[in-house]
PDB file of C-alpha atoms in Angstrom:
ATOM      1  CA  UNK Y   1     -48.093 241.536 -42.765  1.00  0.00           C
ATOM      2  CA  UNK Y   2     -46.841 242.289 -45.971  1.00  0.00           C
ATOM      3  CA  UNK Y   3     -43.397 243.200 -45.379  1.00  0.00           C
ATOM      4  CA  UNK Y   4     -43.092 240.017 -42.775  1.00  0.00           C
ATOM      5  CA  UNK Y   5     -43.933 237.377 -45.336  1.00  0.00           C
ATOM      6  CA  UNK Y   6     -41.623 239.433 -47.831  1.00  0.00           C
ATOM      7  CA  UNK Y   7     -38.826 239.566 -45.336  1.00  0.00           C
ATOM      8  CA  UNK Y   8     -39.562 235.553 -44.439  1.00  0.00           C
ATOM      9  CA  UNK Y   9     -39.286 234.795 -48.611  1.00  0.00           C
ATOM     10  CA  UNK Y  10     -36.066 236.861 -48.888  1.00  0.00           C
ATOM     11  CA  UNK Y  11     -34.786 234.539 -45.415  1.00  0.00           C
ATOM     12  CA  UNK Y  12     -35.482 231.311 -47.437  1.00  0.00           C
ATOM     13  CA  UNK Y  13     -34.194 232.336 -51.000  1.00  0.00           C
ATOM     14  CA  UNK Y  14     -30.783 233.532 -48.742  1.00  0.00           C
ATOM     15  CA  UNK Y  15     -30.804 230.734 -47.501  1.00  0.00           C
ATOM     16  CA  UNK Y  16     -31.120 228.165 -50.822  1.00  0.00           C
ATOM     17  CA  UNK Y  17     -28.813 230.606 -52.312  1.00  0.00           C
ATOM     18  CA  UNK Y  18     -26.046 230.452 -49.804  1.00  0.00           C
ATOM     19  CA  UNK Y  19     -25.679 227.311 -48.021  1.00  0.00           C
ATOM     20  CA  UNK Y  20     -21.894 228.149 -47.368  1.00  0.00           C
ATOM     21  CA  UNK Y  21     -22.794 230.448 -44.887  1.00  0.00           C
ATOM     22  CA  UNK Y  22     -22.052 229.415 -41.031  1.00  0.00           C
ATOM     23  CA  UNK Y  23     -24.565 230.361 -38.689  1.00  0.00           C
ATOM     24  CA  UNK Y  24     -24.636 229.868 -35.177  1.00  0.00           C
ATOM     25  CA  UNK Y  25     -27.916 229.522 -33.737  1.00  0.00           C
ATOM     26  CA  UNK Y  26     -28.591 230.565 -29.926  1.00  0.00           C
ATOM     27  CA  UNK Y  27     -30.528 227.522 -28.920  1.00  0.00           C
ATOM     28  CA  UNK Y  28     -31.901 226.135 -25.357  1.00  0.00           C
ATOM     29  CA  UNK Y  29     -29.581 223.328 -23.760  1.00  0.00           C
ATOM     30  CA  UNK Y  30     -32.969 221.826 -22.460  1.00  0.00           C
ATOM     31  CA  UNK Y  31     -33.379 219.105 -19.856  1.00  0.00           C
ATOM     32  CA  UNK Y  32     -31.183 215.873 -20.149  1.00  0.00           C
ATOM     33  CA  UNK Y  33     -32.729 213.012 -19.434  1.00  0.00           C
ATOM     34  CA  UNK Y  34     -31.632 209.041 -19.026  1.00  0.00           C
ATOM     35  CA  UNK Y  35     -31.767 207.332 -22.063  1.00  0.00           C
ATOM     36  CA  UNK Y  36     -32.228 203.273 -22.562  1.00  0.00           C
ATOM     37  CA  UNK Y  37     -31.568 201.777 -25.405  1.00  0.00           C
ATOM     38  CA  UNK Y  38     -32.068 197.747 -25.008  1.00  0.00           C
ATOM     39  CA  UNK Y  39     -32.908 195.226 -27.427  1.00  0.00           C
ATOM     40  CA  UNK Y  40     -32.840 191.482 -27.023  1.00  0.00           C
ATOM     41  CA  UNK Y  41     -33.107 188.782 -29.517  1.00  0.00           C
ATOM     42  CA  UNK Y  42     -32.993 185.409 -30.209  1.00  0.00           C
ATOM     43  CA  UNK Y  43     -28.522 185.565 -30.608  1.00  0.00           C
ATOM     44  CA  UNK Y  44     -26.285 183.577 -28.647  1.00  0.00           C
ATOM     45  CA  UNK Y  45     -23.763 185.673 -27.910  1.00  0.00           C
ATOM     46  CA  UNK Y  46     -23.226 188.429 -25.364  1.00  0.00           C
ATOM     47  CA  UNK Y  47     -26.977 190.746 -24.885  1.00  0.00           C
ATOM     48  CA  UNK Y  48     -26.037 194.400 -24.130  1.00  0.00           C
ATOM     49  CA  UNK Y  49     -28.015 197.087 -22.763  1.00  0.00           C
ATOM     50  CA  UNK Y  50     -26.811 200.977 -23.164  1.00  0.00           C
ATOM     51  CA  UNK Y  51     -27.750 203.394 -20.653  1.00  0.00           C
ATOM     52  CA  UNK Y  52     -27.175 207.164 -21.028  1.00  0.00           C
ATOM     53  CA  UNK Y  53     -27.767 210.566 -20.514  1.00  0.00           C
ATOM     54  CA  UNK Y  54     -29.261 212.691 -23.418  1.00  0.00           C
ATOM     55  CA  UNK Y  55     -27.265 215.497 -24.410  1.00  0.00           C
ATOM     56  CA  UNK Y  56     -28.334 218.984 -26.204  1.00  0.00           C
ATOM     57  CA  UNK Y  57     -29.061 218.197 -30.348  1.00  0.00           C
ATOM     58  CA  UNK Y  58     -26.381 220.661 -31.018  1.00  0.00           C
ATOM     59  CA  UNK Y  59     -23.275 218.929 -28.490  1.00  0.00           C
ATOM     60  CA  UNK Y  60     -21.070 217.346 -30.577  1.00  0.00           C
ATOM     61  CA  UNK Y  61     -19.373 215.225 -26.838  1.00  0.00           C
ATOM     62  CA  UNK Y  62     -20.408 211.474 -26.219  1.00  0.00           C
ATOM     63  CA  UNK Y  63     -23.224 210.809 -24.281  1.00  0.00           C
ATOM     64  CA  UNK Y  64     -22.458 210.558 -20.556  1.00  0.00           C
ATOM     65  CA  UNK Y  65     -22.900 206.710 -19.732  1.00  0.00           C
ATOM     66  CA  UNK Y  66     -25.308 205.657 -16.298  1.00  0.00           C
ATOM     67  CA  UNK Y  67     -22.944 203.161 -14.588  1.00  0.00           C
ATOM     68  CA  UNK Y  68     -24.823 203.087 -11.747  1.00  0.00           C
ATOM     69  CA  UNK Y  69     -28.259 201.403 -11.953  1.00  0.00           C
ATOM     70  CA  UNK Y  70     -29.802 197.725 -11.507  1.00  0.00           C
ATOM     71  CA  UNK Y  71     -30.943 196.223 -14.813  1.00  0.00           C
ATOM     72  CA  UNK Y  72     -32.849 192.965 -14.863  1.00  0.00           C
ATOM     73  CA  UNK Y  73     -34.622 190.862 -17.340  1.00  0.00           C
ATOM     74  CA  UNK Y  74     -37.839 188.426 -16.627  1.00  0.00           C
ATOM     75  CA  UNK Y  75     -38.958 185.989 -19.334  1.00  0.00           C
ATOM     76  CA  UNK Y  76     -42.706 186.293 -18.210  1.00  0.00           C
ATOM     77  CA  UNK Y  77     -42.929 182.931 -19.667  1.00  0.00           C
ATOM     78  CA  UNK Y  78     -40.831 180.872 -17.790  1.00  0.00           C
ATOM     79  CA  UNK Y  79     -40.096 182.750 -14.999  1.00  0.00           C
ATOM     80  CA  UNK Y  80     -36.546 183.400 -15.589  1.00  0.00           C
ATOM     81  CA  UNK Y  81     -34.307 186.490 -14.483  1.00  0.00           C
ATOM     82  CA  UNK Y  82     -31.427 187.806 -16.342  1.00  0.00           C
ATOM     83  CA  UNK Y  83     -29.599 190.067 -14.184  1.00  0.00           C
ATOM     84  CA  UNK Y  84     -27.530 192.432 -16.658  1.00  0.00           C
ATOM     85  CA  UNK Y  85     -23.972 193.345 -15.511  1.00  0.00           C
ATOM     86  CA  UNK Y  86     -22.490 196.809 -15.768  1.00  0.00           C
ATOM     87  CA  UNK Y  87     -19.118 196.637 -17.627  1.00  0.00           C
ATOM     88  CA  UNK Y  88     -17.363 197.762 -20.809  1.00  0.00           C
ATOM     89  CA  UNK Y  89     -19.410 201.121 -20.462  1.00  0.00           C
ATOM     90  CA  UNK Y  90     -22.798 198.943 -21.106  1.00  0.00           C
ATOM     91  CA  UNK Y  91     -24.942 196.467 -19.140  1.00  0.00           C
ATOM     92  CA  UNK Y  92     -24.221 192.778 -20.263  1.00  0.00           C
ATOM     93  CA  UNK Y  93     -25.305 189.217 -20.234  1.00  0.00           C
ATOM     94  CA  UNK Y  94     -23.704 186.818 -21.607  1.00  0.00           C
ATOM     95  CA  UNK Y  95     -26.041 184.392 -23.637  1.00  0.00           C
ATOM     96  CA  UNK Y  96     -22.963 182.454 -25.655  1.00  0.00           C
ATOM     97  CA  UNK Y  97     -24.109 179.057 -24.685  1.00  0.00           C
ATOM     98  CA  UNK Y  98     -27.913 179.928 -24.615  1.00  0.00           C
ATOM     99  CA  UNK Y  99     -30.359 182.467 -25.811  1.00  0.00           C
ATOM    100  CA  UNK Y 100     -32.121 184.331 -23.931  1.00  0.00           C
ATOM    101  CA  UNK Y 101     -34.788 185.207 -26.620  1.00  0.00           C
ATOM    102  CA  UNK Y 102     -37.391 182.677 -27.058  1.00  0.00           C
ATOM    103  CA  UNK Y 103     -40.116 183.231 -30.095  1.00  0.00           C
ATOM    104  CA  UNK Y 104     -43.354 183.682 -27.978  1.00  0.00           C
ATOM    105  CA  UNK Y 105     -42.324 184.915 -24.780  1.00  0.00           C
ATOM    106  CA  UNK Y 106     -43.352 187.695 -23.092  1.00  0.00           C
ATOM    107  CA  UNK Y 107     -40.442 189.798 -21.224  1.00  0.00           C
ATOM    108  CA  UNK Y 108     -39.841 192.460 -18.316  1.00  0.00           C
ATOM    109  CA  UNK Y 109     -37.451 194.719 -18.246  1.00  0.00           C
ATOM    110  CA  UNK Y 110     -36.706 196.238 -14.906  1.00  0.00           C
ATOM    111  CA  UNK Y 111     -34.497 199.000 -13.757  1.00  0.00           C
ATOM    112  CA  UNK Y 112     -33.372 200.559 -10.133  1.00  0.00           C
ATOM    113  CA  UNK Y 113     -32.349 204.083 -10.408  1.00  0.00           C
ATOM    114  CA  UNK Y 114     -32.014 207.150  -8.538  1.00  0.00           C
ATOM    115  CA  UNK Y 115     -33.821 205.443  -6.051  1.00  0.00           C
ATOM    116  CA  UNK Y 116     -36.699 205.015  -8.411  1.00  0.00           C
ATOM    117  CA  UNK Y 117     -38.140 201.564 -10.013  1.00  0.00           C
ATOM    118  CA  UNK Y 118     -39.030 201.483 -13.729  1.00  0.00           C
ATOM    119  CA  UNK Y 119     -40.415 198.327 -15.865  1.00  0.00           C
ATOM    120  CA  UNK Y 120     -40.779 197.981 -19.329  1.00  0.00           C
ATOM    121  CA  UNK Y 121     -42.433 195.216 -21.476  1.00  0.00           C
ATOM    122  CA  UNK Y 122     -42.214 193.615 -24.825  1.00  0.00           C
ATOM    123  CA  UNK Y 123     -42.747 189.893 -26.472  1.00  0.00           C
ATOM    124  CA  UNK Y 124     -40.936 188.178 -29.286  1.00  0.00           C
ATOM    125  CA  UNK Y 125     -43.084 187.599 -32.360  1.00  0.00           C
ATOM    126  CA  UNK Y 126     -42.023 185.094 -35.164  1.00  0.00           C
ATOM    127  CA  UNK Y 127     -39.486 185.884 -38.470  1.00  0.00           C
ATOM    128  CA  UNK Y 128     -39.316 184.338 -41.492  1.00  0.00           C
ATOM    129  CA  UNK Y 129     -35.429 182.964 -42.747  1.00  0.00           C
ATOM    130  CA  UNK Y 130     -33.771 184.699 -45.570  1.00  0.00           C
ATOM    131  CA  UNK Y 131     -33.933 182.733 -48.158  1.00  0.00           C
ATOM    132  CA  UNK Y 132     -30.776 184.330 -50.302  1.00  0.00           C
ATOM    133  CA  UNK Y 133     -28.870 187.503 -51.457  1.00  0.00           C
ATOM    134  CA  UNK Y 134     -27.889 188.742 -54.845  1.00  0.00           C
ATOM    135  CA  UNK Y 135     -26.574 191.508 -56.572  1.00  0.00           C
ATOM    136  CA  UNK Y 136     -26.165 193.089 -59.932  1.00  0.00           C
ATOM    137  CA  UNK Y 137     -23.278 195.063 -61.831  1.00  0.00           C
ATOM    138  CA  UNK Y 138     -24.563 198.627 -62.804  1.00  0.00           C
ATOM    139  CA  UNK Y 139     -22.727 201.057 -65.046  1.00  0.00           C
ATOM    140  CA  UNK Y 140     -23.676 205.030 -64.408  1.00  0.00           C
ATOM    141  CA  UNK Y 141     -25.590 204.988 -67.137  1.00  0.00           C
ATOM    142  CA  UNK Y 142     -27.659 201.693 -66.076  1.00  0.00           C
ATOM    143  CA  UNK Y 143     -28.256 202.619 -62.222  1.00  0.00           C
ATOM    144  CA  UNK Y 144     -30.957 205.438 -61.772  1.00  0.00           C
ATOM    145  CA  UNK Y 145     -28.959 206.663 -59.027  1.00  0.00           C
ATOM    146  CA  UNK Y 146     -26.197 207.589 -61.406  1.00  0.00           C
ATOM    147  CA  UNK Y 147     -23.771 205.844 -58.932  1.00  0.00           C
ATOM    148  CA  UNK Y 148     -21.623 202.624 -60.858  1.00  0.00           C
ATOM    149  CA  UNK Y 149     -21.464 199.935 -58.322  1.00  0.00           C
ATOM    150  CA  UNK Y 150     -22.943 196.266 -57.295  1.00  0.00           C
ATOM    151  CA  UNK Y 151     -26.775 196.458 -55.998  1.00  0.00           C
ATOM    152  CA  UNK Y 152     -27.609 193.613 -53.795  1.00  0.00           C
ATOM    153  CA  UNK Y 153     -31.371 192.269 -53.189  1.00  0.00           C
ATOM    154  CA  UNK Y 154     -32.480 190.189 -50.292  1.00  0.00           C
ATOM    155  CA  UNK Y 155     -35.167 186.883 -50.366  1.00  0.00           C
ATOM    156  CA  UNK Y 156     -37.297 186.133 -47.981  1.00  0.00           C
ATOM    157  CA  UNK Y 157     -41.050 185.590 -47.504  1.00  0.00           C
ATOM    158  CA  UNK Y 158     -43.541 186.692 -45.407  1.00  0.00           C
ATOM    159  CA  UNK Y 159     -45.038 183.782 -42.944  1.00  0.00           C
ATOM    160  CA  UNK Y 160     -49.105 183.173 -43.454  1.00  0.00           C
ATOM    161  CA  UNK Y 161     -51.806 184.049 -41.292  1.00  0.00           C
ATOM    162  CA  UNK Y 162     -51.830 187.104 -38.971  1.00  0.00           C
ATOM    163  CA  UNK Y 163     -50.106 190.237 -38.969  1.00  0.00           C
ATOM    164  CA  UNK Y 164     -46.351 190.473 -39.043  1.00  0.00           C
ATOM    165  CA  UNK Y 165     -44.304 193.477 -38.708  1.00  0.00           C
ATOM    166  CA  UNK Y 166     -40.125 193.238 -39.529  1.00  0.00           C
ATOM    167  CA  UNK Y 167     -37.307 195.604 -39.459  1.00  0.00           C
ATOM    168  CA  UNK Y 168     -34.669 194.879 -42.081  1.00  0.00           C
ATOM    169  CA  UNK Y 169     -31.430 196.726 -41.517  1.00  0.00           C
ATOM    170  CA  UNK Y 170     -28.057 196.361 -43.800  1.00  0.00           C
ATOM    171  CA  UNK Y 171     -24.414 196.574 -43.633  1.00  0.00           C
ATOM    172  CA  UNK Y 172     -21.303 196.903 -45.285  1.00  0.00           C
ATOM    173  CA  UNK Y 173     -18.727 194.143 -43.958  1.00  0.00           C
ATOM    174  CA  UNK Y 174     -19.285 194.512 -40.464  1.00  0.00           C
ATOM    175  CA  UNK Y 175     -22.016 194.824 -38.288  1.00  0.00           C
ATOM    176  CA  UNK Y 176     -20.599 198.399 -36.840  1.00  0.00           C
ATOM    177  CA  UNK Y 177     -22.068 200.987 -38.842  1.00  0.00           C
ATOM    178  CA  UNK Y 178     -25.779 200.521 -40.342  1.00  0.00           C
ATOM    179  CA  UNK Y 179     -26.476 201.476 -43.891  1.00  0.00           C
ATOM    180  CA  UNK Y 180     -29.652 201.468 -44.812  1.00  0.00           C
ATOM    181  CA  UNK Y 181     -32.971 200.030 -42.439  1.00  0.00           C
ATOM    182  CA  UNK Y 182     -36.684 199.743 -43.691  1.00  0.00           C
ATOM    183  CA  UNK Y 183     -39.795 198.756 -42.113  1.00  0.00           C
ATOM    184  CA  UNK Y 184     -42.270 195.987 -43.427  1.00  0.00           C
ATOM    185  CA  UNK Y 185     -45.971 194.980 -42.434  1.00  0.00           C
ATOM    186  CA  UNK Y 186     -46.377 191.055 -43.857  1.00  0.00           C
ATOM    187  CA  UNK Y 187     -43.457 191.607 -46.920  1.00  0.00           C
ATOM    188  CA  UNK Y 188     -45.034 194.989 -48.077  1.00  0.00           C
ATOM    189  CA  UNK Y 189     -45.678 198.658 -46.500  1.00  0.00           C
ATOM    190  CA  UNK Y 190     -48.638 198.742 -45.470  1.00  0.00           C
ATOM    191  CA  UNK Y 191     -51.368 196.601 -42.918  1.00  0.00           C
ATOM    192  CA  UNK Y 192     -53.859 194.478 -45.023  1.00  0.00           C
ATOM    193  CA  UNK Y 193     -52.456 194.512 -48.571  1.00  0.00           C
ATOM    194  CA  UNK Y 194     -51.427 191.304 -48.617  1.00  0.00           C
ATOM    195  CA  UNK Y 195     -50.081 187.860 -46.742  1.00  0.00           C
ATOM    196  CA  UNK Y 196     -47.682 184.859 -46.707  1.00  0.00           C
ATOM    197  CA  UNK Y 197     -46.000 186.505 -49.986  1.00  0.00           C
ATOM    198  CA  UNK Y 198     -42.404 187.209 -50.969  1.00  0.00           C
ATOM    199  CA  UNK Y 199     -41.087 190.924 -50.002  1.00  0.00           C
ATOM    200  CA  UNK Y 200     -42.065 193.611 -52.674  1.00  0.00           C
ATOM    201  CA  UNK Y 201     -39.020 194.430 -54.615  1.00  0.00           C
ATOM    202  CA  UNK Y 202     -38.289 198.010 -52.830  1.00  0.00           C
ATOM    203  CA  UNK Y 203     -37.951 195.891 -49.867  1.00  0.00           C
ATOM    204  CA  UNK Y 204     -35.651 193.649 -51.381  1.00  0.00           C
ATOM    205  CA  UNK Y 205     -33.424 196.416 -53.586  1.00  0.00           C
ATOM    206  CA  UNK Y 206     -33.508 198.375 -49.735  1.00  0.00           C
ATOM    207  CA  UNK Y 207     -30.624 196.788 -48.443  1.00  0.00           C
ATOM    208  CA  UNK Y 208     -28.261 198.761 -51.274  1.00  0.00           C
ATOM    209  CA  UNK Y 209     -27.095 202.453 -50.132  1.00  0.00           C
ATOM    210  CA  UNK Y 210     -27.543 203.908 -53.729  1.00  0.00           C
ATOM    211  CA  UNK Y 211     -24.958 206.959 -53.085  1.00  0.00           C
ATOM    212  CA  UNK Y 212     -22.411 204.292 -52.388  1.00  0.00           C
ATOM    213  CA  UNK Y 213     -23.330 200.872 -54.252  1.00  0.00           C
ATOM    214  CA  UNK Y 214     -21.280 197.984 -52.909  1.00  0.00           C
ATOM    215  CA  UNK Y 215     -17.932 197.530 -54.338  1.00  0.00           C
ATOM    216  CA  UNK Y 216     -16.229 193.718 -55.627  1.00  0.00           C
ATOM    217  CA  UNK Y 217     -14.926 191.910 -52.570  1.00  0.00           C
ATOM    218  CA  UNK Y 218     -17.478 193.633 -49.689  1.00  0.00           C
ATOM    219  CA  UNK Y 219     -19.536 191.436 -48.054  1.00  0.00           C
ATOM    220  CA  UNK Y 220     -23.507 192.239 -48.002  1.00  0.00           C
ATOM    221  CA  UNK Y 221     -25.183 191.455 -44.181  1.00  0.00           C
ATOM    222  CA  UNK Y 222     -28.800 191.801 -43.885  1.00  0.00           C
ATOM    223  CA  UNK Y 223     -30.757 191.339 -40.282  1.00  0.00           C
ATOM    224  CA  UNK Y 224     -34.400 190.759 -40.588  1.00  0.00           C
ATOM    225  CA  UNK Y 225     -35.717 191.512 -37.016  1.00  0.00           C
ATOM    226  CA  UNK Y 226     -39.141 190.760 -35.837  1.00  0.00           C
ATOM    227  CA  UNK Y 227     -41.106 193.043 -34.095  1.00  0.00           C
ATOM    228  CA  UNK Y 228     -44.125 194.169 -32.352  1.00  0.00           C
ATOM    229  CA  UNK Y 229     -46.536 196.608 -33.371  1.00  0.00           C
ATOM    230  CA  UNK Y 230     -45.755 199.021 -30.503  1.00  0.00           C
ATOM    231  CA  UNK Y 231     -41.949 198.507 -31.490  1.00  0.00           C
ATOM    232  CA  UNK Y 232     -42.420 198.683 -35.184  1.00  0.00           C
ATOM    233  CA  UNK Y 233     -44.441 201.993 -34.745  1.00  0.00           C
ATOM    234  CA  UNK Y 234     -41.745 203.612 -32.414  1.00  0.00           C
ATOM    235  CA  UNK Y 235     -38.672 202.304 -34.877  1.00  0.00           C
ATOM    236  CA  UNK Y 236     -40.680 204.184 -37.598  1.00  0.00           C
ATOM    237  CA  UNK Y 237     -40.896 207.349 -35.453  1.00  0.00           C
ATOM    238  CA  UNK Y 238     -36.989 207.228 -34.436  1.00  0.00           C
ATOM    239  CA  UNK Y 239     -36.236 206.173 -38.295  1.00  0.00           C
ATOM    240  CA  UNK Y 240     -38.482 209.389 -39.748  1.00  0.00           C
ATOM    241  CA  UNK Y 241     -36.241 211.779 -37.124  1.00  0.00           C
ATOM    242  CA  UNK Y 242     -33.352 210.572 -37.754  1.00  0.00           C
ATOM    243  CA  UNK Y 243     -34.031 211.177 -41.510  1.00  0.00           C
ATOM    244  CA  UNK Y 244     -35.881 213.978 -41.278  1.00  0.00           C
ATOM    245  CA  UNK Y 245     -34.117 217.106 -43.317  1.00  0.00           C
ATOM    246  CA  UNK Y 246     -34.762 219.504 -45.971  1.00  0.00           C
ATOM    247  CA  UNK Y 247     -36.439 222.964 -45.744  1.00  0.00           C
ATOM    248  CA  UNK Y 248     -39.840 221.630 -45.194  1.00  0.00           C
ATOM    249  CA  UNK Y 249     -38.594 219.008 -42.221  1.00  0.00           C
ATOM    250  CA  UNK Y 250     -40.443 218.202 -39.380  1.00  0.00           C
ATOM    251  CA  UNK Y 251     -39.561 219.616 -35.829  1.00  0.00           C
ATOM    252  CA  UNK Y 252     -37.407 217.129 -33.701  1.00  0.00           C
ATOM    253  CA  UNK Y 253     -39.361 215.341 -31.064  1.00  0.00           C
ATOM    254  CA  UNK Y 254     -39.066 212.851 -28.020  1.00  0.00           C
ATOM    255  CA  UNK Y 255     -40.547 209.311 -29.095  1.00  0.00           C
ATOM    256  CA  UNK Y 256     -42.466 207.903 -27.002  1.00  0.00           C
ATOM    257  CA  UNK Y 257     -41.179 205.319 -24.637  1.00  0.00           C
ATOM    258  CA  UNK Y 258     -42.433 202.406 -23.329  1.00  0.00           C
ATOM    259  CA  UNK Y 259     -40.516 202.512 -19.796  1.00  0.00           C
ATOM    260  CA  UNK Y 260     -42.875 203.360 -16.927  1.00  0.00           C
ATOM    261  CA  UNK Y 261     -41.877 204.447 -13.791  1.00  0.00           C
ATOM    262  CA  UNK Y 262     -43.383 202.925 -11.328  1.00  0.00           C
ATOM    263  CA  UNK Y 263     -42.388 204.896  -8.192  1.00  0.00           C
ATOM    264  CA  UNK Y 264     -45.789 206.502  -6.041  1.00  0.00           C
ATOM    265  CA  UNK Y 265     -44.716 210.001  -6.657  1.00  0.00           C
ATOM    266  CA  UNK Y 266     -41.579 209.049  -9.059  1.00  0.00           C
ATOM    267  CA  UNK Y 267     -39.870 212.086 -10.792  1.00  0.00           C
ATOM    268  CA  UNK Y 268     -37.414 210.449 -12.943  1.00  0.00           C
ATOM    269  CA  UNK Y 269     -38.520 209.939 -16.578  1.00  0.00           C
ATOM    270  CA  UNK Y 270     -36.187 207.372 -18.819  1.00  0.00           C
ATOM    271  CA  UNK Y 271     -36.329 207.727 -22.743  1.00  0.00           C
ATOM    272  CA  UNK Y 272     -36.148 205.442 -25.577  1.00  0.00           C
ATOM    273  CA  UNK Y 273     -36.894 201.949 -25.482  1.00  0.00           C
ATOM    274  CA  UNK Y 274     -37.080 198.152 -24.324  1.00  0.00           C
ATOM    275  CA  UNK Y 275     -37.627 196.028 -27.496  1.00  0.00           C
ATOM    276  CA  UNK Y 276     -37.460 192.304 -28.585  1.00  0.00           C
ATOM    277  CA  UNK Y 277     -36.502 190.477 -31.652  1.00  0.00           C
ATOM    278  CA  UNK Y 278     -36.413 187.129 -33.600  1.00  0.00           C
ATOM    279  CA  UNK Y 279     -33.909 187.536 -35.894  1.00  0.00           C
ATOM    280  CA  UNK Y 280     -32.326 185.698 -39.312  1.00  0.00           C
ATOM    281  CA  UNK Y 281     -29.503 186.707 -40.904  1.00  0.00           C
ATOM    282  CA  UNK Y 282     -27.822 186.265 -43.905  1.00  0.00           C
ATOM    283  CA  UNK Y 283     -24.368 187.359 -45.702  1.00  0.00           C
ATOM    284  CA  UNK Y 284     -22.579 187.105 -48.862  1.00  0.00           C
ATOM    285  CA  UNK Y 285     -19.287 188.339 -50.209  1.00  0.00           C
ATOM    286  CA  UNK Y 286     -19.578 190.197 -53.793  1.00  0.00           C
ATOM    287  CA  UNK Y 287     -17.136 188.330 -56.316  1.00  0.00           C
ATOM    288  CA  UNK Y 288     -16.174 190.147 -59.265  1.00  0.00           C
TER     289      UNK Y 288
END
């Protein structure tokens, strides 16, 4: 036992003490599974839907893309069907002239594949408007992550009465690559501490990636996303794995989805998840 935990300690201080080292680790391709990843808001504008295959954690090629199932959407509310089109390597609708996401409705998501029926449910809960954005000039010496740059807050407060849970995610010019996203019960962290108030400051100062602070002339986009408490617990899930790193990190993991099949005897199982979303957004362009 002795010589086991020694020989683990000497693995780990090897390992701190020479992280140039390549090592190529044997590891189980595993079972690939169809992936969905489909959210729909309250946008005009086109709705997309990606469908894929899972691939092994250490493949570095694209996901393969399902071109060949049925997607539909059902506002449980009205009674209304969105059938989703496959093209552009996604499924599609086109909402431009009308959204499809309507504060308060319930929604069905169904899917045809492999001969196998799957549904999936979610409802759109309300979102407060962002109020404003601002941001602040820090030297080195001023910024406590040591990084000179502009550090942007956000302004927006919780609505009264009930339980709301948000997802605030931020960008640098463009919607195409995410920077940072956080996760808020009623403008704080955590269920019950408080109601109807303006987000706590970490919230606000979140929306800043403090290794790269924004620079003069880079516009600051923040979404503020509604969501669910069975979607605001799985985002937190995906978030923590995604983030997860560091000697002490926590073994990956499949979150749980909320896509059923629904097949007597069905055999296919589909990860990820079918979400919904008011959202407000607002941008601003960092003058110097």
């Amino acid at each position: 036992m002795k010589k086991s935990l020694l020989f683990i300690l000497s693995a780990v201080v090897a390992g701190l003490t020479a992280c140039e080292d390549k090592i190529d680790l044997n590891i189980a391709k595993g079972t690939s599974y169809p992936v969905l990843d489909a959210w729909i808001t309250t946008e005009t504008g086109q709705q997309n839907i990606r469908f894929t295959m899972s691939v092994p954690y250490t493949d570095d090629n694209p996901a393969p893309i399902i071109d060949d199932a049925t997607i539909t959407l059902t506002d449980l509310t009205t009674g209304t069907s969105y059938p989703f089109v496959f093209k552009d390597k996604m499924y599609s609708y086109d909402a431009t002239s009308k959204p499809i996401g309507v504060v308060g409705h319930a929604y069905k998501l169904h899917i045809q594949y492999k001969n196998e029926t799957f549904d999936a449910y979610d409802s759109i809960k309300r979102v407060p408007q962002i109020d404003s954005i601002t941001y602040e000039f820090k030297k080195k010496e001023e910024a406590l992550s040591g990084k000179e740059g502009y550090y942007a807050k956000f302004y927006a407060k919780d609505l009264a009465g009930g339980t709301d849970y948000y997802w605030i995610r931020s960008y640098r010019n463009d919607t195409l690559k995410r920077l940072e996203d956080n996760f808020s019960v009623d403008g704080s962290f955590d269920d019950g501490v408080a109601d109807g108030i303006p987000f706590i400051l970490p919230l606000q100062e979140g929306i800043t990636d403090y290794k790269k602070p924004f620079l003069a002339n880079e516009k600051v986009i923040v979404r503020l996303s509604s969501l669910t408490y069975a979607s605001y617990e799985f985002l937190k899930q995906v978030n923590d794995q995604v983030n997860a790193g560091g000697l002490f990190a926590k073994v990956l993991e499949n979150v749980k989805s909320n896509v059923e099949n629904t097949t007597a005897n069905g055999k296919v199982r589909i990860l990820g998840r079918f979400g919904t979303s008011a959202v407000s957004k607002a941008e601003k362009t960092i003058i110097k």
